[in-house]
Amino acid sequence: MNKFLELKTISLFLFLISIILVFWCSDSTHKSSDAEIPSKPFGIVIHGGAGNMERANYSVEQIAAYKERLNAALTKGYSVLENGGTALDAVEQTIIVLENSPLFNAGKGAVFTNNGLNELDAAIMDGSNLNAGAVAGVTTIKNPIKLARAVMEKSKHVMMIGKGAEIFAAEQNIEIVDPSYFRTEERWKALQKIKMHEQNKDESYLNNNYDYKFGTVGCAALDINGNLAAGTSTGGMTNKKYGRVGDVPIIGAGTYANNNTCALSATGHGEFFIRNVVTHDISALMEYKNLSLKEAANEVVMKKLVQQKGGGGVIGIDKAGNITMPFNTKGMFRGFKTSDGKSVVKIFRD
Ligand code: ASP
């Protein structure tokens, strides 16, 4: 009888031990599989234009205002990605925040052409299929980046310009505004100042682009599914001649995305960026020469463009989530936020 009790106690004990073991194993399996699944990287990088900006010329309040908008744009795009949204949506949403701010040369706050108009250019590209959409010389579209996306998704074309693009916008129910919506006093004064130097034939002033300040906006993103996208939006350059189109809406010049390499948006003196096919050149260096994103971007922005005195910069993200933001001007409004917890917003070189 005693022996029977002893056996019962032992088997009960063993039963309890096995239950504990089963729980412990299942818990540790769970833990180790958690550690084994690498979280997929995602991230977003933006610019608000490169140019001759120096800390001494900005008040503390101005710096804070720019940083606040850059942070707001980054937060918007990052939240799209964090919730599993596409790189394309993140790029569009981020650029809308910047287009709606009068601080940047895109949408409201765009610079003026020589004949006192605001003519806007924008482009967007989907790195997963190399689809792209662009608009140029539009004067009544509140958010040109939305129209660029509609051109990509709702038409058979890549680029639409001027009045035709605006008719298409109306068909697509894209918000139309009066051209006066884009006007800001600061941009108007900048045009008057350049015109005065033009009248005085002050070539050194004009050639150095002291007051162009650029100010285009752009964004590149990598989503949780490994897709890349890029977009750019601008009013172009102050005092540009009527009908002038810059690099921004030209795919491969100011805007480019390819899932095999990276997504890029440029800002700077557009004519140089067109002639050097800057963003495609960077992607091609990665694709054909196996350069890293940083090496490729530096090669083009800090060597090729510098040799030609083509002022500006690019922002980019590659398929692994690496970020680059080189510029050869004094400053560039820029920032990024990545899924590894890094977040930066900067204006000047330091
Ligand atoms: N790249 C733009 C253009 O030339 C200007 C800028 O980036 O600010 O139109």
Coordinates of C-alpha atoms and ligand atoms in Angstrom, one line a residue:
M1 CA 0.0 0.0 0.0
N2 CA 2.8 2.3 1.0
K3 CA 4.6 1.4 -2.2
F4 CA 1.5 2.2 -4.2
L5 CA 1.3 5.7 -2.6
E6 CA 5.0 6.3 -3.2
L7 CA 4.5 5.4 -6.9
K8 CA 1.5 7.7 -7.2
T9 CA 3.4 10.6 -5.6
I10 CA 6.3 10.0 -8.0
S11 CA 4.1 9.9 -11.1
L12 CA 2.2 13.0 -9.9
F13 CA 5.6 14.8 -9.4
L14 CA 6.8 13.7 -12.9
F15 CA 3.5 14.8 -14.4
L16 CA 3.9 18.3 -12.9
I17 CA 7.5 18.5 -14.0
S18 CA 6.5 17.6 -17.6
I19 CA 3.7 20.3 -17.6
I20 CA 6.2 22.9 -16.4
L21 CA 8.7 21.8 -19.1
V22 CA 6.1 22.0 -21.8
F23 CA 5.2 25.6 -20.8
W24 CA 8.8 26.6 -20.4
C25 CA 9.7 25.2 -23.8
S26 CA 6.8 26.8 -25.6
D27 CA 7.6 30.1 -24.0
S28 CA 11.3 30.0 -24.9
T29 CA 10.5 28.8 -28.5
H30 CA 8.3 31.9 -28.7
K31 CA 11.0 34.1 -27.4
S32 CA 13.7 32.7 -29.7
S33 CA 11.5 32.9 -32.8
D34 CA 10.8 36.5 -31.9
A35 CA 14.5 37.2 -31.8
E36 CA 15.1 35.3 -35.1
I37 CA 12.6 37.2 -37.2
P38 CA 14.5 40.4 -38.2
S39 CA 12.1 43.3 -38.2
K40 CA 11.9 44.7 -41.7
P41 CA 13.6 48.1 -42.0
F42 CA 11.6 51.1 -43.2
G43 CA 12.2 54.8 -43.2
I44 CA 11.8 58.2 -44.7
V45 CA 14.1 61.1 -45.7
I46 CA 13.1 64.6 -46.8
H47 CA 14.6 67.9 -48.0
G48 CA 13.1 71.4 -48.1
G49 CA 15.7 72.8 -50.5
A50 CA 19.4 73.5 -50.6
G51 CA 21.0 76.9 -50.9
N52 CA 23.2 79.6 -49.6
M53 CA 21.6 79.7 -46.1
E54 CA 23.9 80.4 -43.2
R55 CA 23.0 80.3 -39.5
A56 CA 23.9 84.0 -39.0
N57 CA 21.1 85.0 -41.4
Y58 CA 18.3 83.2 -39.6
S59 CA 16.7 84.2 -36.3
V60 CA 16.1 81.6 -33.6
E61 CA 12.3 81.8 -34.4
Q62 CA 12.9 81.2 -38.1
I63 CA 15.1 78.2 -37.4
A64 CA 12.5 76.8 -35.0
A65 CA 9.7 77.4 -37.6
Y66 CA 11.5 75.5 -40.3
K67 CA 12.4 72.6 -38.0
E68 CA 8.9 72.4 -36.8
R69 CA 7.5 71.9 -40.4
L70 CA 10.3 69.5 -41.3
N71 CA 9.4 67.5 -38.2
A72 CA 5.7 67.6 -39.0
A73 CA 6.3 66.3 -42.5
L74 CA 8.6 63.5 -41.3
T75 CA 6.1 62.5 -38.6
K76 CA 3.3 62.4 -41.2
G77 CA 5.2 60.2 -43.6
Y78 CA 6.7 58.0 -40.8
S79 CA 3.3 57.3 -39.4
V80 CA 2.1 56.1 -42.8
L81 CA 5.0 53.6 -42.9
E82 CA 4.7 52.6 -39.3
N83 CA 1.1 51.6 -39.9
G84 CA 2.1 49.4 -42.8
G85 CA 1.3 52.0 -45.5
T86 CA 3.1 52.2 -48.9
A87 CA 6.2 54.2 -49.6
L88 CA 4.2 55.9 -52.3
D89 CA 1.5 57.1 -49.8
A90 CA 4.2 58.2 -47.4
V91 CA 6.0 60.3 -50.0
E92 CA 2.7 61.9 -51.2
Q93 CA 1.5 62.7 -47.7
T94 CA 4.8 64.1 -46.6
I95 CA 5.1 66.4 -49.6
I96 CA 1.6 67.7 -49.1
V97 CA 2.6 68.9 -45.6
L98 CA 5.5 70.8 -47.2
E99 CA 3.6 72.1 -50.2
N100 CA 1.0 73.6 -47.8
S101 CA 3.6 75.5 -45.8
P102 CA 4.6 79.0 -47.1
L103 CA 8.1 78.4 -45.8
F104 CA 9.1 76.2 -48.8
N105 CA 9.3 76.8 -52.5
A106 CA 6.5 74.4 -53.4
G107 CA 2.8 74.8 -53.5
K108 CA 2.0 77.9 -51.3
G109 CA 5.2 80.0 -51.1
A110 CA 6.5 79.0 -54.5
V111 CA 9.0 81.4 -56.1
F112 CA 8.0 83.8 -58.9
T113 CA 8.9 83.6 -62.6
N114 CA 10.4 86.5 -64.4
N115 CA 6.9 87.7 -65.4
G116 CA 5.5 87.5 -61.9
L117 CA 3.7 84.1 -62.0
N118 CA 4.0 80.9 -60.0
E119 CA 4.6 77.9 -62.3
L120 CA 4.9 74.7 -60.4
D121 CA 6.6 71.3 -61.3
A122 CA 6.3 68.0 -59.5
A123 CA 7.0 64.3 -59.9
I124 CA 6.6 61.0 -58.1
M125 CA 8.0 57.6 -58.9
D126 CA 7.2 54.1 -57.7
G127 CA 10.4 52.0 -57.4
S128 CA 8.5 48.7 -57.4
N129 CA 7.5 48.9 -61.0
L130 CA 9.3 52.1 -62.3
N131 CA 6.0 53.8 -62.9
A132 CA 6.2 57.6 -62.7
G133 CA 4.0 60.7 -63.0
A134 CA 5.0 64.3 -63.5
V135 CA 3.5 67.7 -64.1
A136 CA 5.2 70.9 -65.2
G137 CA 4.2 74.6 -65.4
V138 CA 0.9 74.3 -63.6
T139 CA -0.4 77.5 -62.1
T140 CA -3.7 76.5 -60.3
I141 CA -3.1 73.1 -58.6
K142 CA -3.0 73.4 -54.8
N143 CA -0.9 70.2 -54.4
P144 CA 1.0 69.4 -57.6
I145 CA 2.3 66.1 -56.1
K146 CA -1.3 64.8 -56.0
L147 CA -1.6 65.6 -59.7
A148 CA 1.7 63.9 -60.5
R149 CA 0.4 60.8 -58.8
A150 CA -2.8 61.0 -60.7
V151 CA -0.9 61.3 -64.0
M152 CA 1.0 58.1 -63.0
E153 CA -2.1 56.1 -61.8
K154 CA -5.0 57.5 -63.9
S155 CA -3.5 58.3 -67.3
K156 CA -1.4 56.4 -69.8
H157 CA 1.3 59.1 -69.7
V158 CA 4.3 60.0 -67.6
M159 CA 4.3 63.8 -67.9
M160 CA 1.6 66.5 -68.5
I161 CA 2.2 70.2 -68.7
G162 CA 0.3 73.5 -68.3
K163 CA -3.3 73.9 -69.3
G164 CA -3.7 70.2 -70.3
A165 CA -2.5 69.1 -66.9
E166 CA -5.0 71.4 -65.3
I167 CA -7.9 70.1 -67.4
F168 CA -6.8 66.6 -66.3
A169 CA -6.7 67.8 -62.7
A170 CA -10.3 69.0 -62.9
E171 CA -11.4 65.6 -64.4
Q172 CA -9.7 63.9 -61.5
N173 CA -11.3 66.2 -58.9
I174 CA -8.0 67.5 -57.8
E175 CA -8.2 70.8 -55.9
I176 CA -7.8 73.9 -58.1
V177 CA -7.0 77.2 -56.5
D178 CA -6.8 80.8 -57.8
P179 CA -3.1 81.6 -58.8
S180 CA -3.0 84.2 -56.0
Y181 CA -3.1 81.4 -53.4
F182 CA 0.6 80.7 -54.0
R183 CA 1.8 84.3 -53.5
T184 CA 3.9 85.3 -50.4
E185 CA 5.5 88.7 -49.9
E186 CA 8.9 87.2 -49.2
R187 CA 9.0 85.5 -52.6
W188 CA 7.7 88.6 -54.4
K189 CA 10.4 90.7 -52.8
A190 CA 13.1 88.2 -53.8
L191 CA 12.0 88.5 -57.5
Q192 CA 12.1 92.4 -57.2
K193 CA 15.6 92.2 -55.8
I194 CA 16.9 89.9 -58.6
K195 CA 15.3 92.2 -61.2
M196 CA 17.0 95.2 -59.7
H197 CA 20.4 93.5 -60.0
E198 CA 19.5 92.4 -63.5
Q199 CA 18.7 96.1 -64.4
N200 CA 22.1 97.1 -63.0
K201 CA 23.7 94.3 -65.0
D202 CA 25.3 93.0 -61.8
E203 CA 26.6 89.8 -63.3
S204 CA 28.6 88.6 -60.2
Y205 CA 25.4 88.8 -58.1
L206 CA 23.3 87.1 -60.7
N207 CA 25.8 84.3 -61.4
N208 CA 26.3 83.5 -57.7
N209 CA 22.6 82.9 -57.3
Y210 CA 22.7 84.7 -53.9
D211 CA 19.0 85.0 -53.6
Y212 CA 17.7 82.0 -55.3
K213 CA 17.8 80.0 -52.1
F214 CA 16.2 77.2 -54.0
G215 CA 13.7 75.7 -51.4
T216 CA 12.2 72.8 -53.4
V217 CA 10.7 70.0 -51.3
G218 CA 11.3 66.3 -51.8
C219 CA 10.9 62.9 -50.1
A220 CA 12.1 59.3 -50.5
A221 CA 10.8 56.4 -48.5
L222 CA 11.2 52.6 -48.0
D223 CA 8.2 50.7 -46.8
I224 CA 7.8 47.6 -44.7
N225 CA 7.4 45.5 -47.9
G226 CA 10.7 46.7 -49.3
N227 CA 9.2 49.1 -51.8
L228 CA 10.9 52.4 -52.5
A229 CA 9.3 55.6 -53.8
A230 CA 10.4 59.2 -54.3
G231 CA 8.7 62.5 -55.0
T232 CA 9.7 66.2 -55.5
S233 CA 7.7 69.4 -55.8
T234 CA 8.8 73.0 -56.6
G235 CA 8.1 76.4 -57.9
G236 CA 11.4 76.2 -59.7
M237 CA 13.9 79.1 -59.5
T238 CA 13.2 82.7 -58.8
N239 CA 13.2 84.8 -62.0
K240 CA 13.0 81.7 -64.3
K241 CA 11.8 82.6 -67.8
Y242 CA 8.2 81.8 -68.6
G243 CA 7.8 78.2 -69.6
R244 CA 11.2 77.1 -68.1
V245 CA 11.0 73.6 -66.7
G246 CA 13.6 72.4 -64.2
D247 CA 14.9 69.0 -63.2
V248 CA 12.2 68.2 -60.7
P249 CA 9.6 66.7 -63.0
I250 CA 12.2 65.0 -65.2
I251 CA 12.4 61.4 -64.2
G252 CA 16.1 60.5 -63.6
A253 CA 17.1 64.2 -63.1
G254 CA 15.4 65.5 -60.0
T255 CA 13.4 62.4 -59.0
Y256 CA 14.1 58.6 -59.3
A257 CA 13.2 55.4 -57.5
N258 CA 14.1 51.8 -58.3
N259 CA 13.6 48.9 -55.9
N260 CA 16.9 47.4 -57.1
T261 CA 18.9 50.4 -55.8
C262 CA 17.4 53.4 -54.1
A263 CA 14.9 56.3 -54.1
L264 CA 16.2 59.9 -54.5
S265 CA 15.0 63.4 -54.7
A266 CA 17.2 66.3 -55.7
T267 CA 17.3 70.1 -55.1
G268 CA 19.5 72.7 -56.6
H269 CA 20.2 74.5 -59.9
G270 CA 18.0 72.4 -62.1
E271 CA 19.8 72.9 -65.4
F272 CA 22.9 71.1 -64.0
F273 CA 20.7 68.3 -62.5
I274 CA 19.1 67.8 -65.9
R275 CA 22.4 67.8 -67.9
N276 CA 23.9 65.3 -65.4
V277 CA 20.8 63.2 -65.1
V278 CA 21.7 63.3 -61.4
T279 CA 19.3 60.9 -59.6
H280 CA 19.5 58.2 -62.3
D281 CA 23.3 58.5 -62.4
I282 CA 23.4 57.8 -58.7
S283 CA 21.1 54.8 -59.1
A284 CA 23.2 53.5 -62.1
L285 CA 26.5 53.7 -60.1
M286 CA 24.9 51.5 -57.5
E287 CA 23.4 49.1 -60.1
Y288 CA 26.3 48.7 -62.5
K289 CA 29.3 49.6 -60.3
N290 CA 28.1 48.2 -57.0
L291 CA 28.7 51.5 -55.2
S292 CA 26.9 52.1 -51.9
L293 CA 24.2 54.7 -51.8
K294 CA 26.5 57.1 -49.9
E295 CA 29.5 56.5 -52.3
A296 CA 27.3 57.0 -55.4
A297 CA 25.6 60.1 -54.1
N298 CA 28.9 61.7 -53.1
E299 CA 30.4 60.9 -56.5
V300 CA 27.7 62.8 -58.3
V301 CA 26.9 65.6 -55.8
M302 CA 30.3 66.3 -54.3
K303 CA 32.5 65.6 -57.3
K304 CA 30.7 65.8 -60.7
L305 CA 28.4 68.7 -59.8
V306 CA 31.1 70.6 -57.9
Q307 CA 33.4 70.5 -60.9
Q308 CA 30.7 72.1 -62.9
K309 CA 29.6 74.5 -60.2
G310 CA 26.1 73.0 -60.1
G311 CA 24.9 73.9 -56.6
G312 CA 22.5 71.6 -54.7
G313 CA 22.0 68.3 -53.0
V314 CA 20.1 65.1 -52.9
I315 CA 18.4 63.0 -50.3
G316 CA 18.1 59.2 -50.7
I317 CA 17.2 55.9 -49.0
D318 CA 18.3 52.4 -50.3
K319 CA 16.6 49.1 -50.1
A320 CA 18.3 48.3 -46.8
G321 CA 17.1 51.5 -45.2
N322 CA 20.5 53.4 -45.4
I323 CA 20.1 57.1 -45.7
T324 CA 22.2 59.8 -47.5
M325 CA 21.8 63.6 -47.6
P326 CA 24.9 65.1 -49.4
F327 CA 24.8 68.8 -50.5
N328 CA 27.5 71.1 -52.0
T329 CA 25.8 74.3 -50.9
K330 CA 26.1 76.1 -47.6
G331 CA 22.9 74.4 -46.3
M332 CA 20.0 72.2 -47.0
F333 CA 16.8 71.8 -45.1
R334 CA 16.8 68.1 -44.4
G335 CA 15.9 65.2 -42.1
F336 CA 15.1 61.5 -41.8
K337 CA 13.4 59.0 -39.5
T338 CA 14.1 55.3 -39.6
S339 CA 12.7 52.2 -38.0
D340 CA 15.9 51.7 -36.0
G341 CA 14.9 54.7 -34.0
K342 CA 17.1 57.3 -35.6
S343 CA 15.7 60.7 -36.3
V344 CA 17.4 63.9 -37.5
V345 CA 16.4 67.4 -38.7
K346 CA 19.1 69.8 -39.9
I347 CA 19.5 73.0 -41.9
F348 CA 23.1 74.1 -41.8
R349 CA 26.4 72.2 -42.4
D350 CA 27.2 71.7 -38.7
Ligands
ASP1 N1 15.8 72.2 -58.7 C1 14.8 73.2 -58.8 C2 14.7 73.8 -60.2 O1 15.7 74.0 -60.7 C3 15.0 74.3 -57.8 C4 15.3 73.9 -56.4 O2 15.7 72.7 -56.2 O3 15.1 74.7 -55.5 O4 13.6 74.0 -60.6

